[in-house]
Amino acid sequence: MGKIKSVKFKLNRFEYVKPFHITNNVSYNTENIEVIVELDNGVVGYGEASPSFRVNGEKVPALLGLEQIVNEMIVGMDVRNYRQIFDVTDKLFGAPSIKAAVQYAVLDAFSEEIGVPVYQILGGAKTKIETDYTISIGTIEERVEDARKIVERGHSVIKIKVGENLEEDIQAMMAIYEVSKGCKYIVDANTGYTPKQAVKFVTEIYRAGIDIHVFEQPVAMNDVEGLKYVRWNSPFPVAADESARTKYEVMRLIKEEAVDYINIKLMKSGISDALAIVEMVRAANQRLMLGCMAESSLGVNQSVHFALGTGAFDFHDLDSPLMLKETEFRGKYKVDVPYYYV
Amino acid sequence: MGKIKSVKFKLNRFEYVKPFHITNNVSYNTENIEVIVELDNGVVGYGEASPSFRVNGEKVPALLGLEQIVNEMIVGMDVRNYRQIFDVTDKLFGAPSIKAAVQYAVLDAFSEEIGVPVYQILGGAKTKIETDYTISIGTIEERVEDARKIVERGHSVIKIKVGENLEEDIQAMMAIYEVSKGCKYIVDANTGYTPKQAVKFVTEIYRAGIDIHVFEQPVAMNDVEGLKYVRWNSPFPVAADESARTKYEVMRLIKEEAVDYINIKLMKSGISDALAIVEMVRAANQRLMLGCMAESSLGVNQSVHFALGTGAFDFHDLDSPLMLKETEFRGKYKVDVPYYYV
């Protein structure tokens, strides 16, 4: 037996170590919602929602209002039949971060109940992954300084935020390269460019002899045609992030041949759609990376186990807990920067 | 720990209760290969391969020759990390029934080791499914007599084999209808028709006021364009079976908008590709049925747990053990015809 007795939401607030600046958005802190699923035998499972208004249209006060609704949906259901619970909670597509946290808390409770870690329930494909670290938007000097520190800390994959100023971004990219040669780069415009600006960016970087491993979400969220334009005119692989939330959106991107990479984030898709996206993208012979919103160690724990279990990802952009001030580490994984492992 | 110590193949032969006749093929018996995975702690997992030369290009003597190869591939691997074993055994795409049996035996051993049934490892979506029963090709009188018996035994879904003689098939369909009104029909041409013949068949049946729930594989295995032609000219849902073996083939069918249904058989796809196909087809908003080759209860056990775990299938065409003479029931499920349950 493993029937759900209650689901509780708890608001947790975390400050960023330093302000996090991406296209048209600066964050100083984040409010995440811890989801606690308790079974009738006392077993407890944990999840965390890190909401995004920009990507998911989510606001914390609205999400908190779903606590009772979620209880009505799944109390009494058995976590051993987790796909039944996934099917019910798939209706929460208007609050995908809550869907993710509830679905993961269910898996976590199932895991505790049977004594098998979540990553092995999902297939145990890996035991160790490497996370990148992100340089947010700033002056060229700030970005170069960040790059130096990231290399010093042992990271070999650097994510670079661009998208607010094309000319500065090109200069910044070249300056960062000078202090981080040998690193791999994921460049993320967070919807900031037009298709033509995006192609200019990659063309200039290519001419400078710099390699970009993934060029993320160059254009607007709903511009699938724009993504396709960039993909077909870019020497570097192009990824959808904001454009790839549900499995249905990803199926359309596959059919349109619009991208080379999908960036899965559990906060956009939940566990159920994320599992589907893994299988679809591999069957389409495209590639996967795994990202995060502003999860603490409790939330990134979900992505670490998902990544280890499925083994599906070329790149893991799971640096948010490294950027937040946390009083207690809550992950069921170990950290040896840049590695997460079990 | 659950490390694989050995993999053994064992040839089992089963007679059909009566000869099984489909397009251009009559079977009197089947030779299946039992796969036994033993772990270093003594736990044992079982699978069964039911090879198909017609669909998979497989021959039993060649498959038996893979025993040592499979041992070299996976001995020493831990069943708790089953996706690692799936990735390695995906290389056995030339012997998909062996791939299926080995992958399932691994899941079965994992299941025994942790005390959680396979259907719950896969999600526990259902606890009960209904199987159809198949009328093979024969005279119209034989087919009508078979239909009567099937209805008497309590089946509500009847699978009807057609594809050798269009005019006789149309007459047989109408005659069967008269003795089985209220039943649902899956009609399977096993590649026997041309596209134009297939459209004539469904047009005539539609005009006769008979409903077909799924019209399976009307045209040749490699004729995706033909499938698409039938689908776009049929009032009934059209399924791919022989044309839908790997996840890559299914992705092409989805992109081409060639069918309404996919018939998954573990013997064509293994567990790994079958899991992918489930997710892809649902994301494409198409439908799924689950079929079998000539598995005994040991082999259909695999499909029962897969169907219960994923809960993905509208129809379950899992009647083969009901058609074979078996001295011992080997399923980890219960039978109350037409239901299989846990």
XYZ file of C-alpha atoms in Angstrom:
684
model
C 0.000 0.000 0.000
C 1.073 3.556 -0.624
C -2.067 5.653 -0.676
C -1.769 9.412 -0.595
C -3.081 10.889 2.650
C -2.306 14.539 2.047
C -0.490 17.009 -0.168
C 0.926 20.146 1.431
C 2.389 23.261 -0.193
C 5.075 25.312 1.584
C 6.461 28.617 0.303
C 10.263 28.928 0.419
C 12.168 32.066 -0.505
C 15.768 32.099 -1.721
C 18.060 35.065 -2.466
C 20.428 34.953 -5.428
C 24.107 35.219 -4.506
C 24.194 37.961 -7.186
C 21.385 39.380 -9.360
C 20.625 37.137 -12.359
C 20.127 39.086 -15.595
C 18.679 37.556 -18.794
C 16.856 39.174 -21.727
C 14.432 41.751 -20.264
C 14.509 40.235 -16.795
C 16.609 40.636 -13.634
C 16.014 38.354 -10.630
C 17.163 39.105 -7.095
C 15.375 36.219 -5.413
C 12.945 33.409 -6.101
C 9.868 32.073 -4.354
C 9.553 28.313 -4.776
C 6.795 26.032 -3.566
C 7.779 22.863 -1.729
C 5.288 20.058 -2.282
C 5.019 17.393 0.430
C 3.116 14.198 -0.359
C 2.393 12.063 2.696
C 1.160 8.473 2.434
C -1.172 6.710 4.835
C 1.752 4.593 6.042
C 3.773 7.660 7.001
C 6.121 7.658 4.005
C 6.797 11.174 2.704
C 7.831 12.372 -0.763
C 9.121 15.818 -1.664
C 9.004 17.995 -4.740
C 9.633 21.650 -5.547
C 7.945 24.008 -7.972
C 9.977 26.948 -9.249
C 7.352 28.991 -11.064
C 7.967 31.183 -14.087
C 5.615 33.951 -15.150
C 7.677 34.691 -18.257
C 7.732 31.093 -19.563
C 4.712 29.413 -17.956
C 2.439 32.347 -17.109
C 2.588 31.302 -13.457
C 2.262 33.501 -10.354
C 2.955 32.204 -6.850
C -0.265 33.397 -5.146
C -2.338 31.647 -7.821
C -0.311 28.455 -7.519
C -0.710 28.419 -3.732
C -4.447 28.461 -4.355
C -4.157 25.031 -5.996
C -3.200 23.164 -2.806
C -6.752 22.071 -2.020
C -7.465 21.265 -5.672
C -4.460 18.955 -5.840
C -5.599 17.208 -2.658
C -9.020 16.642 -4.198
C -7.356 15.257 -7.323
C -4.996 12.671 -5.873
C -5.661 11.919 -2.196
C -6.458 8.210 -1.895
C -4.497 7.267 -5.019
C -1.658 4.732 -4.742
C 1.821 5.992 -5.621
C 2.637 2.471 -6.880
C 0.318 3.313 -9.768
C 2.109 6.537 -10.554
C 0.975 6.783 -14.169
C -2.615 7.051 -12.969
C -1.542 10.046 -10.894
C 0.399 11.472 -13.847
C -2.729 11.218 -16.006
C -4.826 13.096 -13.449
C -2.219 15.776 -12.803
C -1.657 16.300 -16.541
C -4.807 18.427 -16.266
C -2.657 20.970 -14.370
C -1.102 22.189 -17.626
C -1.927 25.758 -16.599
C 0.446 25.357 -13.643
C 3.245 23.182 -15.009
C 5.701 23.816 -12.170
C 3.120 22.526 -9.686
C 2.414 19.569 -11.956
C 6.149 18.808 -11.970
C 6.542 19.105 -8.202
C 3.482 16.970 -7.439
C 4.466 14.289 -9.965
C 7.989 14.179 -8.607
C 6.854 14.077 -4.979
C 4.742 11.049 -5.946
C 7.786 9.336 -7.503
C 9.846 10.264 -4.452
C 7.259 8.710 -2.114
C 7.119 5.583 -4.316
C 10.913 5.463 -4.185
C 11.001 5.730 -0.382
C 8.268 3.129 -0.072
C 10.083 0.486 -2.147
C 13.644 1.465 -1.228
C 14.732 2.127 -4.811
C 16.072 5.593 -5.719
C 14.062 7.537 -8.282
C 16.874 7.482 -10.822
C 16.731 3.675 -10.844
C 12.946 3.569 -11.125
C 13.495 5.668 -14.280
C 16.169 3.313 -15.614
C 19.464 4.105 -13.888
C 21.241 5.034 -17.104
C 23.981 7.102 -15.428
C 25.453 7.765 -11.980
C 27.122 11.123 -12.647
C 26.435 14.257 -14.678
C 28.222 17.558 -15.158
C 26.454 20.900 -14.845
C 27.350 24.023 -16.717
C 27.426 27.460 -15.056
C 25.774 30.571 -16.423
C 27.151 34.011 -17.204
C 24.217 36.400 -17.012
C 23.978 39.629 -19.004
C 26.268 42.438 -17.837
C 29.050 44.668 -19.093
C 31.717 42.952 -21.146
C 34.115 43.323 -18.218
C 31.644 41.685 -15.814
C 31.009 38.819 -18.206
C 34.715 38.177 -18.733
C 35.311 38.249 -14.992
C 32.481 35.757 -14.479
C 33.966 33.498 -17.148
C 37.361 33.520 -15.414
C 35.768 32.483 -12.102
C 33.697 29.743 -13.742
C 36.775 28.244 -15.386
C 38.644 28.492 -12.065
C 35.908 26.542 -10.320
C 36.425 23.682 -12.776
C 33.462 24.018 -15.126
C 34.055 22.947 -18.711
C 30.634 23.970 -20.053
C 29.675 27.649 -19.882
C 26.236 29.014 -20.599
C 26.229 32.566 -21.882
C 23.141 34.765 -21.765
C 22.688 37.093 -24.740
C 19.735 38.704 -26.507
C 19.546 42.332 -25.383
C 22.210 43.923 -27.586
C 23.498 42.079 -30.653
C 26.764 44.016 -31.134
C 27.695 43.847 -27.453
C 26.804 40.156 -27.384
C 29.194 39.432 -30.258
C 31.977 41.357 -28.547
C 31.251 39.700 -25.211
C 31.304 36.250 -26.792
C 34.733 36.930 -28.289
C 36.091 38.362 -25.050
C 34.780 35.439 -23.008
C 36.362 33.027 -25.474
C 39.789 34.568 -24.852
C 39.671 33.615 -21.156
C 37.939 30.235 -21.484
C 39.433 28.438 -24.474
C 38.738 24.713 -24.351
C 35.341 25.208 -22.724
C 32.088 24.299 -24.470
C 29.540 27.072 -24.923
C 25.774 27.084 -24.709
C 24.537 30.481 -25.836
C 21.022 31.448 -24.784
C 19.187 34.443 -26.246
C 15.989 33.795 -24.284
C 13.811 34.952 -27.239
C 15.756 38.233 -27.564
C 16.687 38.259 -31.253
C 14.843 38.530 -34.527
C 15.574 35.649 -36.909
C 17.934 37.828 -38.958
C 19.764 39.090 -35.845
C 20.165 35.513 -34.667
C 21.684 34.425 -37.973
C 24.010 37.428 -37.901
C 25.129 36.465 -34.394
C 26.034 32.872 -35.284
C 27.623 33.913 -38.587
C 29.938 36.388 -36.876
C 30.869 33.925 -34.133
C 31.533 31.208 -36.706
C 33.750 33.571 -38.712
C 35.690 34.346 -35.541
C 36.527 30.639 -35.303
C 34.531 30.067 -32.127
C 32.389 26.962 -31.767
C 28.965 27.059 -30.093
C 27.620 23.690 -28.973
C 24.021 24.825 -28.531
C 22.364 28.108 -29.531
C 19.241 28.327 -27.415
C 15.934 29.967 -28.186
C 17.162 32.777 -30.431
C 13.665 34.071 -31.266
C 10.221 34.621 -29.778
C 8.475 31.791 -27.927
C 5.664 31.395 -30.437
C 7.761 31.898 -33.577
C 8.265 28.314 -34.730
C 8.891 29.526 -38.263
C 11.544 31.890 -36.933
C 13.256 29.058 -35.069
C 13.214 27.025 -38.253
C 14.718 29.911 -40.207
C 17.572 30.215 -37.723
C 18.141 26.466 -37.609
C 18.427 26.162 -41.366
C 20.817 29.136 -41.520
C 23.016 28.379 -38.527
C 26.287 26.420 -38.553
C 25.644 25.601 -34.863
C 22.861 23.436 -33.405
C 19.760 25.462 -32.506
C 17.634 24.595 -29.445
C 14.072 25.357 -28.431
C 13.477 26.193 -24.780
C 10.604 28.636 -24.283
C 9.035 27.186 -27.475
C 9.208 23.621 -26.129
C 7.038 23.254 -23.076
C 4.589 20.411 -23.656
C 5.082 17.195 -25.613
C 2.588 18.575 -28.136
C 4.738 21.628 -28.792
C 7.772 19.394 -29.188
C 5.940 17.147 -31.660
C 5.188 20.210 -33.771
C 8.842 21.314 -33.633
C 9.873 17.831 -34.793
C 7.354 17.813 -37.637
C 8.453 21.297 -38.735
C 12.145 20.296 -38.530
C 12.531 23.559 -36.639
C 15.407 22.770 -34.257
C 18.362 20.483 -33.577
C 17.990 20.416 -29.787
C 15.223 20.470 -27.219
C 15.879 21.947 -23.783
C 13.679 20.002 -21.376
C 12.863 21.626 -18.061
C 10.712 19.711 -15.621
C 9.159 23.043 -14.591
C 7.730 23.478 -18.101
C 6.643 19.901 -18.731
C 6.245 17.946 -15.527
C 7.666 14.444 -15.310
C 5.038 12.969 -17.638
C 5.624 15.217 -20.640
C 9.370 15.237 -20.003
C 9.441 11.441 -20.293
C 7.508 11.672 -23.553
C 9.802 14.374 -24.926
C 12.888 12.265 -24.174
C 11.509 9.393 -26.235
C 10.197 11.541 -29.097
C 13.345 13.573 -29.572
C 15.529 10.470 -29.589
C 13.263 8.777 -32.130
C 13.574 11.901 -34.284
C 17.364 11.685 -34.007
C 17.588 15.104 -32.441
C 19.430 15.988 -29.243
C 18.509 16.916 -25.693
C 19.702 19.207 -22.943
C 18.169 19.589 -19.484
C 17.641 22.995 -17.920
C 16.211 24.547 -14.789
C 14.331 27.615 -13.602
C 15.365 28.824 -10.137
C 15.150 25.550 -8.263
C 16.949 25.067 -4.971
C 18.742 21.777 -4.275
C 15.317 20.282 -3.481
C 14.075 21.133 -6.966
C 17.227 20.375 -8.916
C 17.233 16.990 -7.165
C 14.283 16.192 -9.425
C 16.244 17.007 -12.573
C 19.367 15.187 -11.379
C 17.403 11.962 -10.853
C 15.560 12.460 -14.162
C 18.857 12.952 -15.993
C 20.586 10.007 -14.330
C 17.591 7.744 -14.836
C 17.009 8.452 -18.508
C 20.610 9.209 -19.433
C 19.226 11.247 -22.287
C 21.055 14.558 -22.103
C 24.168 15.910 -23.804
C 24.213 18.958 -21.537
C 22.923 19.634 -18.030
C 22.188 23.257 -17.245
C 21.363 22.696 -13.593
C 23.298 25.477 -11.890
C 20.488 27.262 -10.066
C 21.229 25.828 -6.597
C 24.833 26.942 -7.040
C 23.495 30.491 -7.506
C 21.083 30.607 -4.572
C 21.729 31.142 -0.863
C 20.508 27.976 0.853
C 20.684 27.206 4.554
C 20.226 23.478 4.064
C 21.132 21.147 1.196
C 18.063 19.035 0.357
C 19.178 16.980 -2.640
C 19.327 13.183 -2.664
C 22.513 13.500 -4.696
C 26.066 14.591 -4.033
C 27.881 17.646 -5.359
C 31.495 17.956 -6.429
C 31.402 21.001 -8.707
C 30.902 20.714 -11.676
C 29.590 17.187 -11.029
C 26.372 15.914 -9.491
C 26.349 12.201 -8.695
C 24.832 9.388 -6.682
C 23.058 -5.535 -6.093
C 21.494 -7.284 -9.043
C 24.298 -8.091 -11.438
C 23.608 -10.437 -14.308
C 25.470 -13.753 -13.920
C 24.157 -15.524 -17.007
C 21.615 -15.453 -19.816
C 20.269 -18.771 -21.084
C 18.136 -19.513 -24.155
C 15.730 -22.464 -24.176
C 13.724 -23.578 -27.204
C 10.038 -24.294 -26.539
C 7.642 -25.661 -29.141
C 3.873 -25.138 -29.040
C 1.173 -26.599 -31.309
C -1.756 -24.441 -32.365
C -5.153 -25.768 -31.247
C -6.132 -25.296 -34.916
C -4.045 -24.062 -37.882
C -3.747 -20.261 -37.958
C -4.210 -18.800 -41.450
C -3.378 -15.200 -42.374
C -2.452 -13.604 -45.709
C -0.049 -16.009 -47.483
C 0.827 -17.890 -44.301
C -0.531 -20.885 -42.365
C 0.957 -21.822 -38.975
C 0.568 -25.226 -37.323
C 2.983 -24.630 -34.486
C 5.480 -22.112 -33.176
C 8.988 -22.329 -31.815
C 9.620 -19.728 -29.156
C 12.803 -19.002 -27.262
C 12.627 -18.668 -23.498
C 15.220 -16.275 -22.122
C 16.376 -16.793 -18.544
C 18.396 -14.053 -16.882
C 20.027 -15.100 -13.618
C 21.558 -12.613 -11.198
C 24.550 -13.194 -8.965
C 22.242 -13.216 -5.937
C 20.170 -16.072 -7.377
C 17.212 -13.957 -8.541
C 15.875 -15.098 -11.931
C 13.945 -13.184 -14.599
C 12.120 -14.680 -17.559
C 11.279 -13.525 -21.057
C 10.099 -15.140 -24.266
C 10.906 -14.430 -27.897
C 8.339 -15.422 -30.491
C 10.247 -14.890 -33.743
C 8.732 -13.863 -37.042
C 10.445 -14.386 -40.380
C 7.670 -12.605 -42.238
C 7.720 -9.441 -40.111
C 11.189 -9.364 -38.546
C 13.246 -11.522 -40.904
C 14.052 -13.809 -37.978
C 14.825 -17.550 -38.051
C 15.102 -19.636 -34.873
C 18.472 -21.308 -35.566
C 20.065 -17.915 -36.169
C 18.512 -16.489 -33.007
C 19.762 -19.404 -30.918
C 23.229 -18.494 -32.135
C 22.967 -15.187 -30.282
C 22.992 -16.712 -26.780
C 26.710 -16.283 -26.267
C 26.655 -12.814 -27.855
C 23.969 -11.653 -25.446
C 25.982 -12.996 -22.511
C 29.004 -11.040 -23.706
C 26.837 -7.935 -24.006
C 25.173 -7.819 -20.601
C 26.742 -10.211 -18.069
C 27.984 -8.126 -15.144
C 25.486 -5.316 -15.719
C 23.089 -4.371 -12.911
C 19.374 -4.837 -13.630
C 18.694 -1.831 -11.376
C 20.181 0.226 -14.186
C 17.915 -1.285 -16.787
C 18.176 1.569 -19.283
C 21.892 0.868 -19.625
C 20.983 -2.689 -20.580
C 18.281 -1.417 -22.947
C 20.843 0.820 -24.665
C 23.245 -2.089 -25.173
C 20.558 -4.510 -26.362
C 19.114 -1.917 -28.762
C 21.985 -3.030 -30.998
C 20.051 -6.304 -31.462
C 17.674 -4.630 -33.925
C 18.311 -7.483 -36.351
C 16.737 -9.866 -33.842
C 13.956 -7.807 -32.269
C 12.157 -10.726 -30.606
C 15.369 -11.628 -28.752
C 15.853 -7.969 -27.860
C 12.319 -7.959 -26.419
C 12.771 -11.158 -24.441
C 16.132 -10.129 -22.998
C 14.907 -6.644 -22.085
C 11.802 -8.064 -20.432
C 13.737 -10.752 -18.561
C 15.896 -7.932 -17.176
C 12.796 -6.027 -16.019
C 11.396 -9.244 -14.562
C 14.594 -9.863 -12.591
C 14.582 -6.236 -11.380
C 10.961 -6.711 -10.368
C 11.708 -9.889 -8.408
C 14.698 -8.264 -6.784
C 12.787 -5.251 -5.436
C 9.433 -6.972 -4.914
C 7.489 -4.654 -7.219
C 5.602 -6.161 -10.173
C 6.754 -5.045 -13.621
C 3.458 -3.329 -14.383
C 4.022 -1.027 -11.396
C 7.629 -0.296 -12.326
C 6.155 0.886 -15.634
C 3.517 3.044 -13.940
C 0.635 0.815 -12.848
C -1.924 2.628 -15.010
C -4.426 -0.269 -15.090
C -5.136 -3.569 -13.347
C -7.268 -5.245 -16.020
C -7.413 -5.436 -19.816
C -9.619 -7.232 -22.320
C -8.197 -9.262 -25.185
C -9.828 -9.776 -28.539
C -9.898 -13.143 -30.310
C -8.947 -13.715 -33.920
C -10.821 -15.332 -36.793
C -8.205 -16.565 -39.218
C -8.774 -16.892 -42.970
C -11.042 -19.775 -44.042
C -14.254 -20.448 -45.890
C -17.096 -18.101 -45.105
C -18.808 -20.925 -43.179
C -15.689 -21.555 -41.071
C -15.290 -17.895 -40.320
C -18.938 -17.513 -39.286
C -18.679 -20.605 -37.084
C -15.543 -19.177 -35.439
C -17.356 -15.897 -34.845
C -20.225 -17.677 -33.110
C -17.843 -19.487 -30.754
C -15.916 -16.306 -29.991
C -19.090 -14.457 -29.057
C -20.204 -17.446 -26.942
C -16.946 -17.347 -25.009
C -17.691 -13.759 -24.033
C -15.382 -11.743 -26.272
C -16.638 -8.321 -27.315
C -13.755 -7.474 -29.650
C -13.187 -9.687 -32.681
C -10.164 -9.539 -34.935
C -10.849 -10.637 -38.500
C -8.051 -11.682 -40.842
C -8.548 -10.671 -44.475
C -6.267 -9.900 -47.407
C -6.224 -12.938 -49.707
C -9.487 -12.458 -51.642
C -11.219 -9.091 -51.630
C -14.690 -10.219 -52.699
C -14.747 -13.163 -50.287
C -13.457 -10.913 -47.497
C -16.339 -8.477 -48.030
C -18.856 -11.316 -47.975
C -17.222 -12.896 -44.925
C -17.257 -9.577 -43.089
C -20.993 -9.181 -43.700
C -21.721 -12.787 -42.705
C -19.662 -12.496 -39.508
C -21.493 -9.283 -38.659
C -24.829 -11.087 -38.760
C -23.782 -13.452 -35.937
C -21.810 -10.965 -33.820
C -23.741 -7.699 -33.766
C -22.660 -5.497 -30.875
C -19.042 -6.638 -31.095
C -16.195 -4.351 -32.089
C -14.129 -5.341 -35.114
C -10.448 -5.073 -35.824
C -9.876 -6.066 -39.444
C -6.336 -7.054 -40.399
C -5.230 -7.479 -44.018
C -1.593 -8.286 -43.090
C -0.311 -6.366 -46.162
C -2.623 -8.297 -48.525
C -4.344 -5.498 -50.440
C -3.327 -2.853 -52.903
C -4.259 0.668 -51.810
C -7.243 0.710 -54.190
C -8.444 -2.710 -53.008
C -8.183 -1.567 -49.408
C -10.281 1.513 -50.094
C -12.853 -0.608 -51.925
C -13.035 -2.945 -48.913
C -13.718 -0.197 -46.374
C -16.096 1.617 -48.719
C -18.234 -1.499 -49.201
C -18.243 -2.310 -45.489
C -19.165 1.267 -44.636
C -22.030 1.201 -47.160
C -23.266 -2.022 -45.543
C -23.640 -0.086 -42.296
C -20.905 -2.015 -40.470
C -18.419 -0.193 -38.276
C -14.746 -1.162 -38.146
C -12.833 0.111 -35.129
C -9.378 -0.480 -36.584
C -8.346 -1.445 -40.122
C -4.881 -2.907 -39.800
C -2.024 -2.906 -42.275
C -4.018 -2.936 -45.507
C -0.979 -2.632 -47.778
C 2.632 -3.737 -48.128
C 5.048 -3.308 -45.238
C 7.250 -0.750 -46.966
C 4.465 1.187 -48.684
C 4.101 4.178 -46.362
C 2.572 6.196 -49.193
C 0.029 3.415 -49.731
C -0.893 3.424 -46.048
C -1.345 7.167 -46.249
C -3.554 6.808 -49.318
C -5.794 4.330 -47.502
C -5.905 6.398 -44.338
C -7.006 9.535 -46.187
C -9.669 7.600 -48.092
C -11.043 5.428 -45.299
C -13.989 6.230 -43.038
C -12.454 3.885 -40.440
C -9.199 4.344 -38.505
C -6.216 2.792 -40.278
C -3.381 1.127 -38.345
C 0.214 0.282 -39.163
C 1.525 -3.048 -37.897
C 4.149 -4.561 -40.208
C 5.108 -0.986 -41.214
C 5.625 0.067 -37.571
C 8.468 -1.901 -36.032
C 11.004 0.560 -34.653
C 10.443 3.961 -33.110
C 12.140 5.428 -36.177
C 9.572 3.880 -38.489
C 6.787 5.186 -36.267
C 8.253 8.692 -36.282
C 8.168 8.620 -40.077
C 4.535 7.426 -40.053
C 3.670 10.311 -37.721
C 5.476 12.869 -39.869
C 3.781 11.534 -43.022
C 0.361 11.541 -41.298
C 0.056 8.041 -42.731
C -2.101 6.296 -40.107
C -4.555 6.785 -37.239
C -3.338 3.857 -35.131
C -0.091 2.108 -34.337
C -0.105 -1.580 -33.430
C 2.781 -2.061 -31.010
C 4.155 -5.575 -30.620
C 6.986 -6.106 -28.188
C 8.351 -8.745 -30.593
C 8.889 -6.043 -33.240
C 10.199 -3.277 -30.994
C 11.510 -4.607 -27.730
C 10.584 -2.858 -24.505
C 12.768 0.159 -25.239
C 11.269 1.140 -28.596
C 7.776 0.185 -27.416
C 8.065 2.670 -24.545
C 9.171 5.338 -27.008
C 6.342 4.563 -29.415
C 3.765 4.863 -26.621
C 4.953 8.366 -25.810
C 5.345 9.514 -29.420
C 1.963 8.320 -30.596
C 0.194 9.934 -27.659
C 2.003 13.215 -28.249
C 0.876 13.032 -31.890
C -2.717 12.511 -30.718
C -2.950 9.190 -32.493
C -4.131 5.912 -30.973
C -2.543 2.643 -29.916
C -3.329 -1.046 -29.926
C -1.103 -3.836 -28.615
C -0.616 -7.067 -30.543
C 1.324 -10.307 -30.327
C 3.069 -12.866 -32.523
C 2.714 -16.458 -31.285
C 3.708 -15.951 -27.669
C 2.768 -18.488 -25.030
C 1.557 -17.287 -21.622
C 5.210 -16.620 -20.753
C 5.518 -14.226 -23.671
C 2.125 -12.583 -23.463
C 2.893 -11.946 -19.796
C 5.322 -9.352 -21.102
C 2.622 -7.555 -23.079
C 0.079 -7.769 -20.258
C 2.449 -6.036 -17.848
C 3.417 -3.508 -20.518
C -0.234 -2.728 -21.213
C -1.199 -2.486 -17.541
C 1.841 -0.385 -16.702
C 1.490 2.181 -19.455
C -2.302 2.043 -19.780
C -1.837 3.258 -23.319
C -3.923 0.915 -25.450
C -7.469 1.090 -26.796
C -7.334 -2.541 -27.925
C -5.375 -5.571 -26.763
C -4.873 -8.273 -29.368
C -3.197 -10.746 -27.038
C -4.991 -13.981 -27.856
C -2.046 -16.165 -28.869
C -1.816 -18.161 -25.611
C -5.530 -18.897 -25.942
C -4.734 -20.491 -29.318
C -1.746 -22.596 -28.283
C -1.590 -25.945 -26.453
C 0.318 -25.251 -23.248
C 1.080 -27.758 -20.512
C 1.828 -25.077 -17.940
C 0.539 -21.511 -17.512
C 3.565 -19.243 -16.972
C 2.008 -15.768 -16.792
C 2.301 -13.504 -13.755
C -1.287 -12.436 -14.451
C -4.691 -14.035 -14.149
C -7.080 -15.017 -16.923
C -10.852 -14.774 -16.967
C -11.604 -14.774 -20.701
C -11.760 -12.206 -22.258
C -9.952 -10.453 -19.376
C -6.364 -10.530 -18.218
C -5.755 -8.949 -14.826
C -3.502 -8.690 -11.774
